[in-house]
Amino acid sequence: MASRINTSFTLIPNQKYRRSNRRSNSYFSDTLGSESQPLSTLGNFKALPLEIFQIILRYLSVKDISMLSMVSKTVSQHIINYISTSSGSKRLLLQDFHNLELPSKRQDSAILEHYRSLGLLFKRCTLLLPTRERLKYIHRILAEVSCFKFNGCAAPIQCLGLPCYGMFLQTLTAGWDELECHRVYNFLCELTDLSRKMQTVVCSKPGSARKLELRIRLFCRSVLLDHWIHQSDSAFWLTRILKPWPMVNQARLLYIIFGPISPQDGQVVWQKMIEEPTDESSLKGLADAIKLLYDTGTKEWTADDVISLVDELSVVPREWLLENNARLLILSGNNICFTFMASKAVNGRAIELAKLIVFLALVCEKELYCMDWAVKMMQKVCKVFSTPVERNNFLQSVANAFACVIMEMLQSIMSGDRDEDDRSFLNLFHLVHAQANFHKEVLYLTMNTLST
């Protein structure tokens, strides 16, 4: 039986649009013809002269231009052309790096945020280019900014140029794989001759090239290290800086980049660790860098590598005061501190280890840290020794070390070798209290063990 066709609905004939429909279409639709093939991705912008398109871009924020660049390849190309113009680069490449009129924090955040947005714009505009071509194009544009260059700024400490450059590069390379980031680092090294400059400072006497040391510190911190959110990224770039060099040079570079600096001129202070006890702020940068390499668990850094680096660092430029060494270990965290001390125990350096225990206790006393931490650390290290005889000898060495260090300080004071502000006497005062509190915690631990 033949089925019946339902004709209860209205059929729309296949016919041309009515005149009213044609009138409703915009002017841009009528202009689409045979010439529209290469420019069709411009959409309604196709009808605009290039000059008008660039005038429109002047009224858009960097973030809006960045979003617009994702519309199509052709639009992105037009934006690249705009960036390459003198008016475009002048507008986008802000160079107000030394303006002291605005409050510093507000100014810093505003210009850094601008270069974060600019990095995203360049990331999107150059998306289809090979990595090296992207870097060449970006360098060609940024070359106009003298403060982005290694030696480009006459007052680098007060300049925001390198931090802005670093923010730009961080945004540009975020999410890139390690191979591409290797290429970025190599490109920057070629551009700045960074490797040769590093070789100059690590092979020279510490402090003999102070200005170059400062430039290297500022470039590495501001451009390569400081802007990353994830520790793994910071560890990657720090590894690129350190790994090409032998361990002794790695320690020197680490000190240059993260060591204490003069508050007057920002230059590296080489004698600080060997002349007098220092404070936490002078060591925090070094401790954070050591923790970064130890905690990220990259294949390029084993625990032995990091401990060897700490050991090498403690003699840059000469052997540190043991109090500064102890403070660095405490700031570096329990794992690094224990591994460092266990390494000395395994290698038969029990007397050095005992003296280090004394200064760990001294730092705990000065900084009001819990003294039971130092006692528990010593207890943990005791377990590294393989025989009871070795453990007992070590404990005897700790007691002897307390007595020896106290006598050395006392003899120094009695011989008239006193500071104007009585720092030597105050140090002895803290050490005597440290010994008393240390032994008190040992007694607590012993009695608690016996009671259980």
CSV table of C-alpha atoms in Angstrom, one decimal:
chain,number,residue,atom,x,y,z
A,1,MET,CA,0.0,0.0,0.0
A,2,ALA,CA,1.5,3.3,-1.0
A,3,SER,CA,2.2,5.6,1.8
A,4,ARG,CA,0.7,9.1,1.8
A,5,ILE,CA,2.8,12.1,1.9
A,6,ASN,CA,2.1,14.5,4.7
A,7,THR,CA,1.5,17.9,3.2
A,8,SER,CA,0.3,19.5,6.4
A,9,PHE,CA,3.5,21.5,6.7
A,10,THR,CA,4.8,24.3,4.4
A,11,LEU,CA,7.4,23.4,1.9
A,12,ILE,CA,10.2,26.0,1.5
A,13,PRO,CA,11.1,26.2,-2.2
A,14,ASN,CA,14.7,26.3,-3.3
A,15,GLN,CA,14.7,29.8,-4.6
A,16,LYS,CA,16.8,33.0,-4.5
A,17,TYR,CA,16.7,35.2,-1.5
A,18,ARG,CA,14.1,37.9,-1.5
A,19,ARG,CA,15.3,41.5,-2.1
A,20,SER,CA,14.6,42.3,1.6
A,21,ASN,CA,17.1,39.6,2.6
A,22,ARG,CA,19.7,40.9,0.2
A,23,ARG,CA,19.3,44.3,1.7
A,24,SER,CA,19.8,43.0,5.2
A,25,ASN,CA,23.3,41.6,4.4
A,26,SER,CA,26.1,43.9,5.3
A,27,TYR,CA,28.3,45.7,2.9
A,28,PHE,CA,31.1,43.3,3.7
A,29,SER,CA,29.1,40.3,2.4
A,30,ASP,CA,28.5,42.0,-0.9
A,31,THR,CA,32.2,42.6,-1.4
A,32,LEU,CA,33.1,38.9,-1.2
A,33,GLY,CA,34.0,37.8,-4.6
A,34,SER,CA,36.7,36.0,-6.4
A,35,GLU,CA,39.3,38.0,-4.6
A,36,SER,CA,38.0,36.8,-1.2
A,37,GLN,CA,39.8,33.5,-1.3
A,38,PRO,CA,43.2,34.6,0.2
A,39,LEU,CA,41.5,37.1,2.5
A,40,SER,CA,38.4,35.3,3.6
A,41,THR,CA,39.8,34.6,7.0
A,42,LEU,CA,39.8,38.4,7.7
A,43,GLY,CA,36.0,38.3,7.8
A,44,ASN,CA,34.5,41.8,7.9
A,45,PHE,CA,38.0,43.3,8.4
A,46,LYS,CA,38.6,42.4,4.7
A,47,ALA,CA,36.9,45.6,3.6
A,48,LEU,CA,39.1,47.8,5.8
A,49,PRO,CA,42.3,49.3,4.5
A,50,LEU,CA,45.4,48.1,6.4
A,51,GLU,CA,45.9,51.5,7.8
A,52,ILE,CA,42.4,51.5,9.3
A,53,PHE,CA,43.0,48.0,10.7
A,54,GLN,CA,46.1,49.3,12.5
A,55,ILE,CA,44.3,52.3,13.8
A,56,ILE,CA,41.7,50.0,15.3
A,57,LEU,CA,44.5,48.0,17.0
A,58,ARG,CA,45.7,51.2,18.7
A,59,TYR,CA,42.4,51.3,20.7
A,60,LEU,CA,42.7,47.7,21.8
A,61,SER,CA,44.6,46.5,24.9
A,62,VAL,CA,47.5,44.0,24.6
A,63,LYS,CA,45.2,41.3,25.9
A,64,ASP,CA,42.5,42.1,23.3
A,65,ILE,CA,45.1,42.1,20.5
A,66,SER,CA,46.3,38.8,21.8
A,67,MET,CA,42.8,37.3,21.6
A,68,LEU,CA,42.3,38.8,18.2
A,69,SER,CA,45.4,37.2,16.9
A,70,MET,CA,43.8,33.7,17.4
A,71,VAL,CA,41.0,34.5,14.9
A,72,SER,CA,42.9,33.4,11.9
A,73,LYS,CA,46.4,33.1,10.4
A,74,THR,CA,45.8,36.1,8.2
A,75,VAL,CA,44.7,38.3,11.1
A,76,SER,CA,47.7,37.1,13.1
A,77,GLN,CA,50.0,38.1,10.2
A,78,HIS,CA,48.5,41.5,10.1
A,79,ILE,CA,49.1,41.9,13.8
A,80,ILE,CA,52.7,40.8,13.3
A,81,ASN,CA,53.0,43.5,10.6
A,82,TYR,CA,51.6,46.0,13.0
A,83,ILE,CA,54.0,45.1,15.8
A,84,SER,CA,56.9,45.5,13.3
A,85,THR,CA,55.9,49.1,12.5
A,86,SER,CA,57.5,51.9,14.4
A,87,SER,CA,54.2,53.1,15.8
A,88,GLY,CA,53.2,49.5,16.9
A,89,SER,CA,56.5,48.8,18.6
A,90,LYS,CA,56.6,52.2,20.3
A,91,ARG,CA,53.2,51.5,21.7
A,92,LEU,CA,53.7,47.9,22.8
A,93,LEU,CA,57.3,48.0,23.9
A,94,LEU,CA,57.0,50.2,27.0
A,95,GLN,CA,60.4,51.3,28.2
A,96,ASP,CA,59.4,53.2,31.3
A,97,PHE,CA,61.8,51.1,33.4
A,98,HIS,CA,63.3,53.9,35.5
A,99,ASN,CA,60.2,56.0,36.3
A,100,LEU,CA,60.3,56.9,40.0
A,101,GLU,CA,57.2,59.1,40.1
A,102,LEU,CA,54.7,56.3,40.8
A,103,PRO,CA,54.8,54.2,44.0
A,104,SER,CA,57.3,51.4,43.2
A,105,LYS,CA,55.0,48.4,43.9
A,106,ARG,CA,52.2,49.7,41.7
A,107,GLN,CA,54.6,50.6,38.9
A,108,ASP,CA,56.4,47.3,39.1
A,109,SER,CA,53.3,45.2,38.9
A,110,ALA,CA,51.7,47.3,36.1
A,111,ILE,CA,54.7,47.1,33.7
A,112,LEU,CA,55.4,43.4,34.6
A,113,GLU,CA,51.8,42.6,33.8
A,114,HIS,CA,52.1,44.4,30.5
A,115,TYR,CA,55.0,42.3,29.5
A,116,ARG,CA,53.3,39.1,30.6
A,117,SER,CA,50.4,40.0,28.3
A,118,LEU,CA,52.9,40.9,25.5
A,119,GLY,CA,54.6,37.5,25.9
A,120,LEU,CA,51.3,35.8,25.4
A,121,LEU,CA,50.6,37.9,22.3
A,122,PHE,CA,53.9,36.9,20.8
A,123,LYS,CA,53.4,33.3,21.8
A,124,ARG,CA,50.1,33.3,19.8
A,125,CYS,CA,51.3,35.3,16.9
A,126,THR,CA,54.4,33.1,16.3
A,127,LEU,CA,52.7,29.8,17.1
A,128,LEU,CA,53.2,28.3,13.6
A,129,LEU,CA,56.9,29.2,13.3
A,130,PRO,CA,59.7,26.8,14.2
A,131,THR,CA,61.3,27.6,17.5
A,132,ARG,CA,64.5,29.2,16.1
A,133,GLU,CA,62.5,31.3,13.7
A,134,ARG,CA,60.3,32.4,16.5
A,135,LEU,CA,63.2,33.4,18.6
A,136,LYS,CA,64.9,35.3,15.8
A,137,TYR,CA,61.8,37.3,15.0
A,138,ILE,CA,61.2,38.1,18.7
A,139,HIS,CA,64.8,39.1,19.1
A,140,ARG,CA,64.5,41.4,16.1
A,141,ILE,CA,61.6,43.2,17.7
A,142,LEU,CA,63.0,43.4,21.2
A,143,ALA,CA,66.4,44.5,20.1
A,144,GLU,CA,65.1,48.0,20.1
A,145,VAL,CA,64.9,47.9,23.9
A,146,SER,CA,68.4,48.6,25.3
A,147,CYS,CA,67.5,47.6,28.9
A,148,PHE,CA,66.8,44.0,27.7
A,149,LYS,CA,70.4,43.6,26.7
A,150,PHE,CA,73.0,42.1,29.0
A,151,ASN,CA,75.0,45.3,29.2
A,152,GLY,CA,72.3,47.6,27.9
A,153,CYS,CA,71.4,49.5,31.0
A,154,ALA,CA,73.8,51.9,32.8
A,155,ALA,CA,71.9,51.5,36.1
A,156,PRO,CA,70.9,47.8,36.2
A,157,ILE,CA,70.0,47.6,39.9
A,158,GLN,CA,67.3,50.3,39.6
A,159,CYS,CA,66.1,49.1,36.2
A,160,LEU,CA,63.0,46.9,35.6
A,161,GLY,CA,64.2,46.0,32.1
A,162,LEU,CA,65.5,42.6,32.8
A,163,PRO,CA,62.6,41.5,35.1
A,164,CYS,CA,60.2,42.6,32.3
A,165,TYR,CA,62.3,40.6,29.8
A,166,GLY,CA,62.2,37.6,32.1
A,167,MET,CA,58.4,37.9,32.5
A,168,PHE,CA,58.0,38.1,28.7
A,169,LEU,CA,60.2,35.0,28.2
A,170,GLN,CA,58.5,33.0,30.9
A,171,THR,CA,55.1,33.6,29.4
A,172,LEU,CA,56.4,32.9,25.9
A,173,THR,CA,58.0,29.6,26.8
A,174,ALA,CA,55.5,28.3,29.4
A,175,GLY,CA,54.3,24.8,28.3
A,176,TRP,CA,57.2,24.3,25.8
A,177,ASP,CA,58.9,20.9,26.0
A,178,GLU,CA,62.5,20.6,27.3
A,179,LEU,CA,64.0,20.3,23.9
A,180,GLU,CA,62.6,23.7,22.9
A,181,CYS,CA,63.6,25.3,26.2
A,182,HIS,CA,67.2,23.9,25.6
A,183,ARG,CA,67.1,25.8,22.3
A,184,VAL,CA,65.9,29.0,24.1
A,185,TYR,CA,68.8,28.8,26.6
A,186,ASN,CA,71.3,28.1,23.8
A,187,PHE,CA,69.9,31.0,21.8
A,188,LEU,CA,70.2,33.4,24.8
A,189,CYS,CA,73.8,32.2,25.5
A,190,GLU,CA,74.8,32.9,21.9
A,191,LEU,CA,73.0,36.2,22.0
A,192,THR,CA,74.7,37.4,25.2
A,193,ASP,CA,77.9,35.4,25.0
A,194,LEU,CA,76.9,34.2,28.5
A,195,SER,CA,79.1,31.2,28.6
A,196,ARG,CA,82.3,33.2,28.0
A,197,LYS,CA,81.3,35.7,30.6
A,198,MET,CA,80.6,33.0,33.1
A,199,GLN,CA,84.0,31.4,32.4
A,200,THR,CA,85.7,34.8,33.0
A,201,VAL,CA,84.2,35.1,36.5
A,202,VAL,CA,84.6,31.5,37.6
A,203,CYS,CA,88.3,31.4,36.5
A,204,SER,CA,89.2,34.8,38.0
A,205,LYS,CA,89.9,35.7,41.6
A,206,PRO,CA,86.6,36.3,43.5
A,207,GLY,CA,85.7,39.9,43.4
A,208,SER,CA,88.1,40.9,40.7
A,209,ALA,CA,85.3,41.3,38.1
A,210,ARG,CA,82.6,42.7,40.4
A,211,LYS,CA,80.6,44.5,37.7
A,212,LEU,CA,80.5,41.4,35.5
A,213,GLU,CA,79.5,39.3,38.5
A,214,LEU,CA,76.6,41.7,39.2
A,215,ARG,CA,75.5,41.6,35.5
A,216,ILE,CA,75.5,37.7,35.5
A,217,ARG,CA,73.6,37.6,38.8
A,218,LEU,CA,70.9,40.1,37.5
A,219,PHE,CA,70.6,38.4,34.1
A,220,CYS,CA,70.3,34.8,35.6
A,221,ARG,CA,67.9,35.8,38.4
A,222,SER,CA,65.7,38.3,36.5
A,223,VAL,CA,65.6,36.7,33.1
A,224,LEU,CA,65.9,32.9,33.7
A,225,LEU,CA,65.0,32.0,37.3
A,226,ASP,CA,62.7,34.4,39.3
A,227,HIS,CA,59.4,34.3,37.4
A,228,TRP,CA,58.6,30.6,37.4
A,229,ILE,CA,55.6,29.4,39.4
A,230,HIS,CA,56.5,25.7,39.4
A,231,GLN,CA,59.7,24.5,41.1
A,232,SER,CA,60.4,22.1,38.3
A,233,ASP,CA,60.7,24.9,35.8
A,234,SER,CA,63.1,26.9,38.1
A,235,ALA,CA,65.2,23.7,38.6
A,236,PHE,CA,65.3,23.2,34.8
A,237,TRP,CA,66.8,26.6,34.1
A,238,LEU,CA,69.1,26.5,37.1
A,239,THR,CA,70.4,23.2,35.9
A,240,ARG,CA,71.0,24.7,32.4
A,241,ILE,CA,73.2,27.3,34.1
A,242,LEU,CA,75.2,25.0,36.4
A,243,LYS,CA,75.6,21.7,34.7
A,244,PRO,CA,78.0,22.6,31.9
A,245,TRP,CA,80.6,23.4,34.6
A,246,PRO,CA,82.8,21.3,37.0
A,247,MET,CA,81.6,21.1,40.6
A,248,VAL,CA,84.0,23.8,41.9
A,249,ASN,CA,82.7,26.3,39.3
A,250,GLN,CA,79.1,25.3,40.0
A,251,ALA,CA,79.6,26.3,43.6
A,252,ARG,CA,81.2,29.6,42.5
A,253,LEU,CA,78.3,30.4,40.1
A,254,LEU,CA,75.8,29.4,42.8
A,255,TYR,CA,77.4,31.9,45.2
A,256,ILE,CA,77.4,34.7,42.5
A,257,ILE,CA,73.7,34.2,41.7
A,258,PHE,CA,72.3,33.6,45.2
A,259,GLY,CA,75.0,34.7,47.7
A,260,PRO,CA,74.9,37.8,49.9
A,261,ILE,CA,75.2,41.2,48.3
A,262,SER,CA,76.0,44.7,49.4
A,263,PRO,CA,73.0,46.8,50.1
A,264,GLN,CA,74.8,49.8,48.7
A,265,ASP,CA,75.8,48.7,45.2
A,266,GLY,CA,74.3,45.2,44.9
A,267,GLN,CA,77.6,43.6,44.3
A,268,VAL,CA,78.5,40.1,45.7
A,269,VAL,CA,80.1,40.1,49.1
A,270,TRP,CA,82.8,37.4,49.1
A,271,GLN,CA,84.2,37.8,52.6
A,272,LYS,CA,80.9,37.6,54.5
A,273,MET,CA,81.0,33.9,55.2
A,274,ILE,CA,84.6,33.7,56.3
A,275,GLU,CA,84.9,36.8,58.5
A,276,GLU,CA,81.9,36.8,60.9
A,277,PRO,CA,78.7,35.0,61.6
A,278,THR,CA,76.0,36.0,59.2
A,279,ASP,CA,72.2,36.2,59.4
A,280,GLU,CA,69.5,34.2,57.8
A,281,SER,CA,68.8,36.7,55.0
A,282,SER,CA,72.3,36.3,53.6
A,283,LEU,CA,72.0,32.6,53.3
A,284,LYS,CA,68.3,32.1,52.3
A,285,GLY,CA,68.9,32.4,48.6
A,286,LEU,CA,71.6,29.8,48.6
A,287,ALA,CA,69.5,27.5,50.8
A,288,ASP,CA,66.5,27.8,48.6
A,289,ALA,CA,68.6,27.0,45.5
A,290,ILE,CA,70.1,23.9,47.2
A,291,LYS,CA,66.6,22.7,48.2
A,292,LEU,CA,65.3,23.4,44.7
A,293,LEU,CA,68.0,21.0,43.2
A,294,TYR,CA,67.5,18.4,45.9
A,295,ASP,CA,63.7,18.3,46.1
A,296,THR,CA,62.7,18.4,42.5
A,297,GLY,CA,64.1,14.9,41.9
A,298,THR,CA,65.5,15.5,38.4
A,299,LYS,CA,67.7,12.8,36.9
A,300,GLU,CA,70.5,15.4,36.4
A,301,TRP,CA,70.9,15.9,40.2
A,302,THR,CA,71.5,13.0,42.5
A,303,ALA,CA,71.6,13.4,46.3
A,304,ASP,CA,75.4,12.9,46.2
A,305,ASP,CA,75.7,15.7,43.6
A,306,VAL,CA,73.8,18.2,45.8
A,307,ILE,CA,75.8,17.2,48.9
A,308,SER,CA,79.0,17.6,47.0
A,309,LEU,CA,77.9,21.0,45.8
A,310,VAL,CA,77.1,22.0,49.4
A,311,ASP,CA,80.5,20.8,50.5
A,312,GLU,CA,82.2,22.7,47.7
A,313,LEU,CA,80.1,25.8,48.4
A,314,SER,CA,81.4,25.9,52.1
A,315,VAL,CA,84.9,26.8,50.9
A,316,VAL,CA,83.9,29.6,48.4
A,317,PRO,CA,86.0,31.7,48.3
A,318,ARG,CA,87.8,30.1,51.4
A,319,GLU,CA,86.6,27.9,54.2
A,320,TRP,CA,83.5,29.3,55.9
A,321,LEU,CA,83.0,29.8,59.6
A,322,LEU,CA,81.3,26.7,60.9
A,323,GLU,CA,78.5,28.7,62.3
A,324,ASN,CA,77.6,29.9,58.8
A,325,ASN,CA,77.9,26.4,57.5
A,326,ALA,CA,75.6,25.1,60.2
A,327,ARG,CA,73.1,27.9,59.5
A,328,LEU,CA,73.0,27.0,55.8
A,329,LEU,CA,72.3,23.4,56.6
A,330,ILE,CA,69.4,24.3,58.9
A,331,LEU,CA,67.9,26.6,56.3
A,332,SER,CA,68.3,23.8,53.6
A,333,GLY,CA,66.0,21.5,55.5
A,334,ASN,CA,66.2,18.2,57.4
A,335,ASN,CA,66.8,15.9,54.5
A,336,ILE,CA,69.8,17.9,53.2
A,337,CYS,CA,71.2,18.5,56.7
A,338,PHE,CA,71.0,14.8,57.6
A,339,THR,CA,72.4,13.6,54.3
A,340,PHE,CA,75.3,16.0,54.6
A,341,MET,CA,76.1,14.9,58.1
A,342,ALA,CA,75.6,11.2,57.3
A,343,SER,CA,78.1,11.6,54.4
A,344,LYS,CA,80.7,12.8,56.9
A,345,ALA,CA,80.0,9.9,59.2
A,346,VAL,CA,80.4,7.4,56.5
A,347,ASN,CA,83.6,8.9,55.3
A,348,GLY,CA,85.2,8.8,58.7
A,349,ARG,CA,85.1,12.5,59.4
A,350,ALA,CA,83.6,12.1,62.9
A,351,ILE,CA,85.6,14.9,64.5
A,352,GLU,CA,84.4,17.4,61.9
A,353,LEU,CA,80.9,16.2,62.4
A,354,ALA,CA,81.1,16.6,66.2
A,355,LYS,CA,82.2,20.2,65.8
A,356,LEU,CA,79.4,20.8,63.3
A,357,ILE,CA,76.9,19.5,65.9
A,358,VAL,CA,78.2,22.2,68.3
A,359,PHE,CA,77.5,25.0,65.9
A,360,LEU,CA,74.1,23.5,65.0
A,361,ALA,CA,73.3,23.8,68.7
A,362,LEU,CA,74.7,27.4,68.7
A,363,VAL,CA,72.5,28.5,65.8
A,364,CYS,CA,69.4,26.9,67.5
A,365,GLU,CA,70.2,28.9,70.7
A,366,LYS,CA,70.7,32.2,68.8
A,367,GLU,CA,67.6,31.9,66.6
A,368,LEU,CA,65.4,30.4,69.4
A,369,TYR,CA,64.9,27.1,67.4
A,370,CYS,CA,63.9,24.0,69.3
A,371,MET,CA,67.1,22.5,70.7
A,372,ASP,CA,65.5,19.0,70.7
A,373,TRP,CA,65.9,19.2,66.9
A,374,ALA,CA,69.7,19.3,67.1
A,375,VAL,CA,69.6,16.4,69.6
A,376,LYS,CA,67.3,14.3,67.4
A,377,MET,CA,69.5,15.1,64.4
A,378,MET,CA,72.6,13.8,66.4
A,379,GLN,CA,70.6,10.7,67.4
A,380,LYS,CA,69.7,10.0,63.8
A,381,VAL,CA,73.3,10.5,62.7
A,382,CYS,CA,74.5,8.0,65.4
A,383,LYS,CA,72.6,5.3,63.7
A,384,VAL,CA,74.8,5.7,60.6
A,385,PHE,CA,77.8,4.4,62.5
A,386,SER,CA,78.0,0.7,62.1
A,387,THR,CA,79.4,-0.3,65.6
A,388,PRO,CA,78.7,0.7,69.2
A,389,VAL,CA,82.4,1.7,69.6
A,390,GLU,CA,82.1,4.2,66.7
A,391,ARG,CA,78.9,5.7,68.1
A,392,ASN,CA,80.5,6.1,71.6
A,393,ASN,CA,83.6,7.7,70.1
A,394,PHE,CA,81.4,10.1,68.2
A,395,LEU,CA,79.5,11.1,71.3
A,396,GLN,CA,82.7,11.6,73.2
A,397,SER,CA,83.9,13.8,70.3
A,398,VAL,CA,80.7,15.9,70.6
A,399,ALA,CA,81.4,16.5,74.3
A,400,ASN,CA,85.0,17.3,73.6
A,401,ALA,CA,84.0,19.7,70.8
A,402,PHE,CA,81.8,21.7,73.1
A,403,ALA,CA,84.6,22.1,75.6
A,404,CYS,CA,87.2,22.9,72.8
A,405,VAL,CA,85.1,25.6,71.1
A,406,ILE,CA,84.2,27.2,74.4
A,407,MET,CA,87.9,27.3,75.4
A,408,GLU,CA,88.9,28.8,72.1
A,409,MET,CA,86.3,31.6,72.4
A,410,LEU,CA,87.3,32.3,76.0
A,411,GLN,CA,91.0,32.4,75.1
A,412,SER,CA,90.3,34.9,72.3
A,413,ILE,CA,88.4,37.2,74.7
A,414,MET,CA,91.0,36.9,77.5
A,415,SER,CA,93.8,37.8,75.0
A,416,GLY,CA,92.1,41.1,74.4
A,417,ASP,CA,90.7,40.2,70.9
A,418,ARG,CA,87.3,41.7,71.6
A,419,ASP,CA,85.0,43.6,69.2
A,420,GLU,CA,83.8,47.1,70.0
A,421,ASP,CA,80.2,45.8,70.4
A,422,ASP,CA,81.3,42.7,72.4
A,423,ARG,CA,80.2,40.3,69.7
A,424,SER,CA,82.8,37.7,70.8
A,425,PHE,CA,81.6,37.8,74.4
A,426,LEU,CA,78.0,37.6,73.3
A,427,ASN,CA,78.9,34.6,71.1
A,428,LEU,CA,80.5,32.8,74.1
A,429,PHE,CA,77.4,33.6,76.2
A,430,HIS,CA,75.1,32.0,73.6
A,431,LEU,CA,77.4,29.0,73.3
A,432,VAL,CA,77.4,28.3,77.0
A,433,HIS,CA,73.6,28.4,77.0
A,434,ALA,CA,73.5,26.2,73.9
A,435,GLN,CA,75.6,23.6,75.6
A,436,ALA,CA,73.4,23.7,78.7
A,437,ASN,CA,70.2,23.4,76.7
A,438,PHE,CA,71.7,20.7,74.4
A,439,HIS,CA,72.6,18.5,77.3
A,440,LYS,CA,69.3,19.2,79.0
A,441,GLU,CA,67.5,17.8,75.9
A,442,VAL,CA,69.9,14.8,75.9
A,443,LEU,CA,68.9,14.1,79.5
A,444,TYR,CA,65.2,14.4,78.7
A,445,LEU,CA,65.6,12.0,75.8
A,446,THR,CA,67.6,9.5,78.0
A,447,MET,CA,65.1,9.6,80.9
A,448,ASN,CA,62.1,9.3,78.5
A,449,THR,CA,63.8,6.3,76.9
A,450,LEU,CA,64.4,4.7,80.3
A,451,SER,CA,60.9,5.3,81.5
A,452,THR,CA,59.5,3.5,78.5
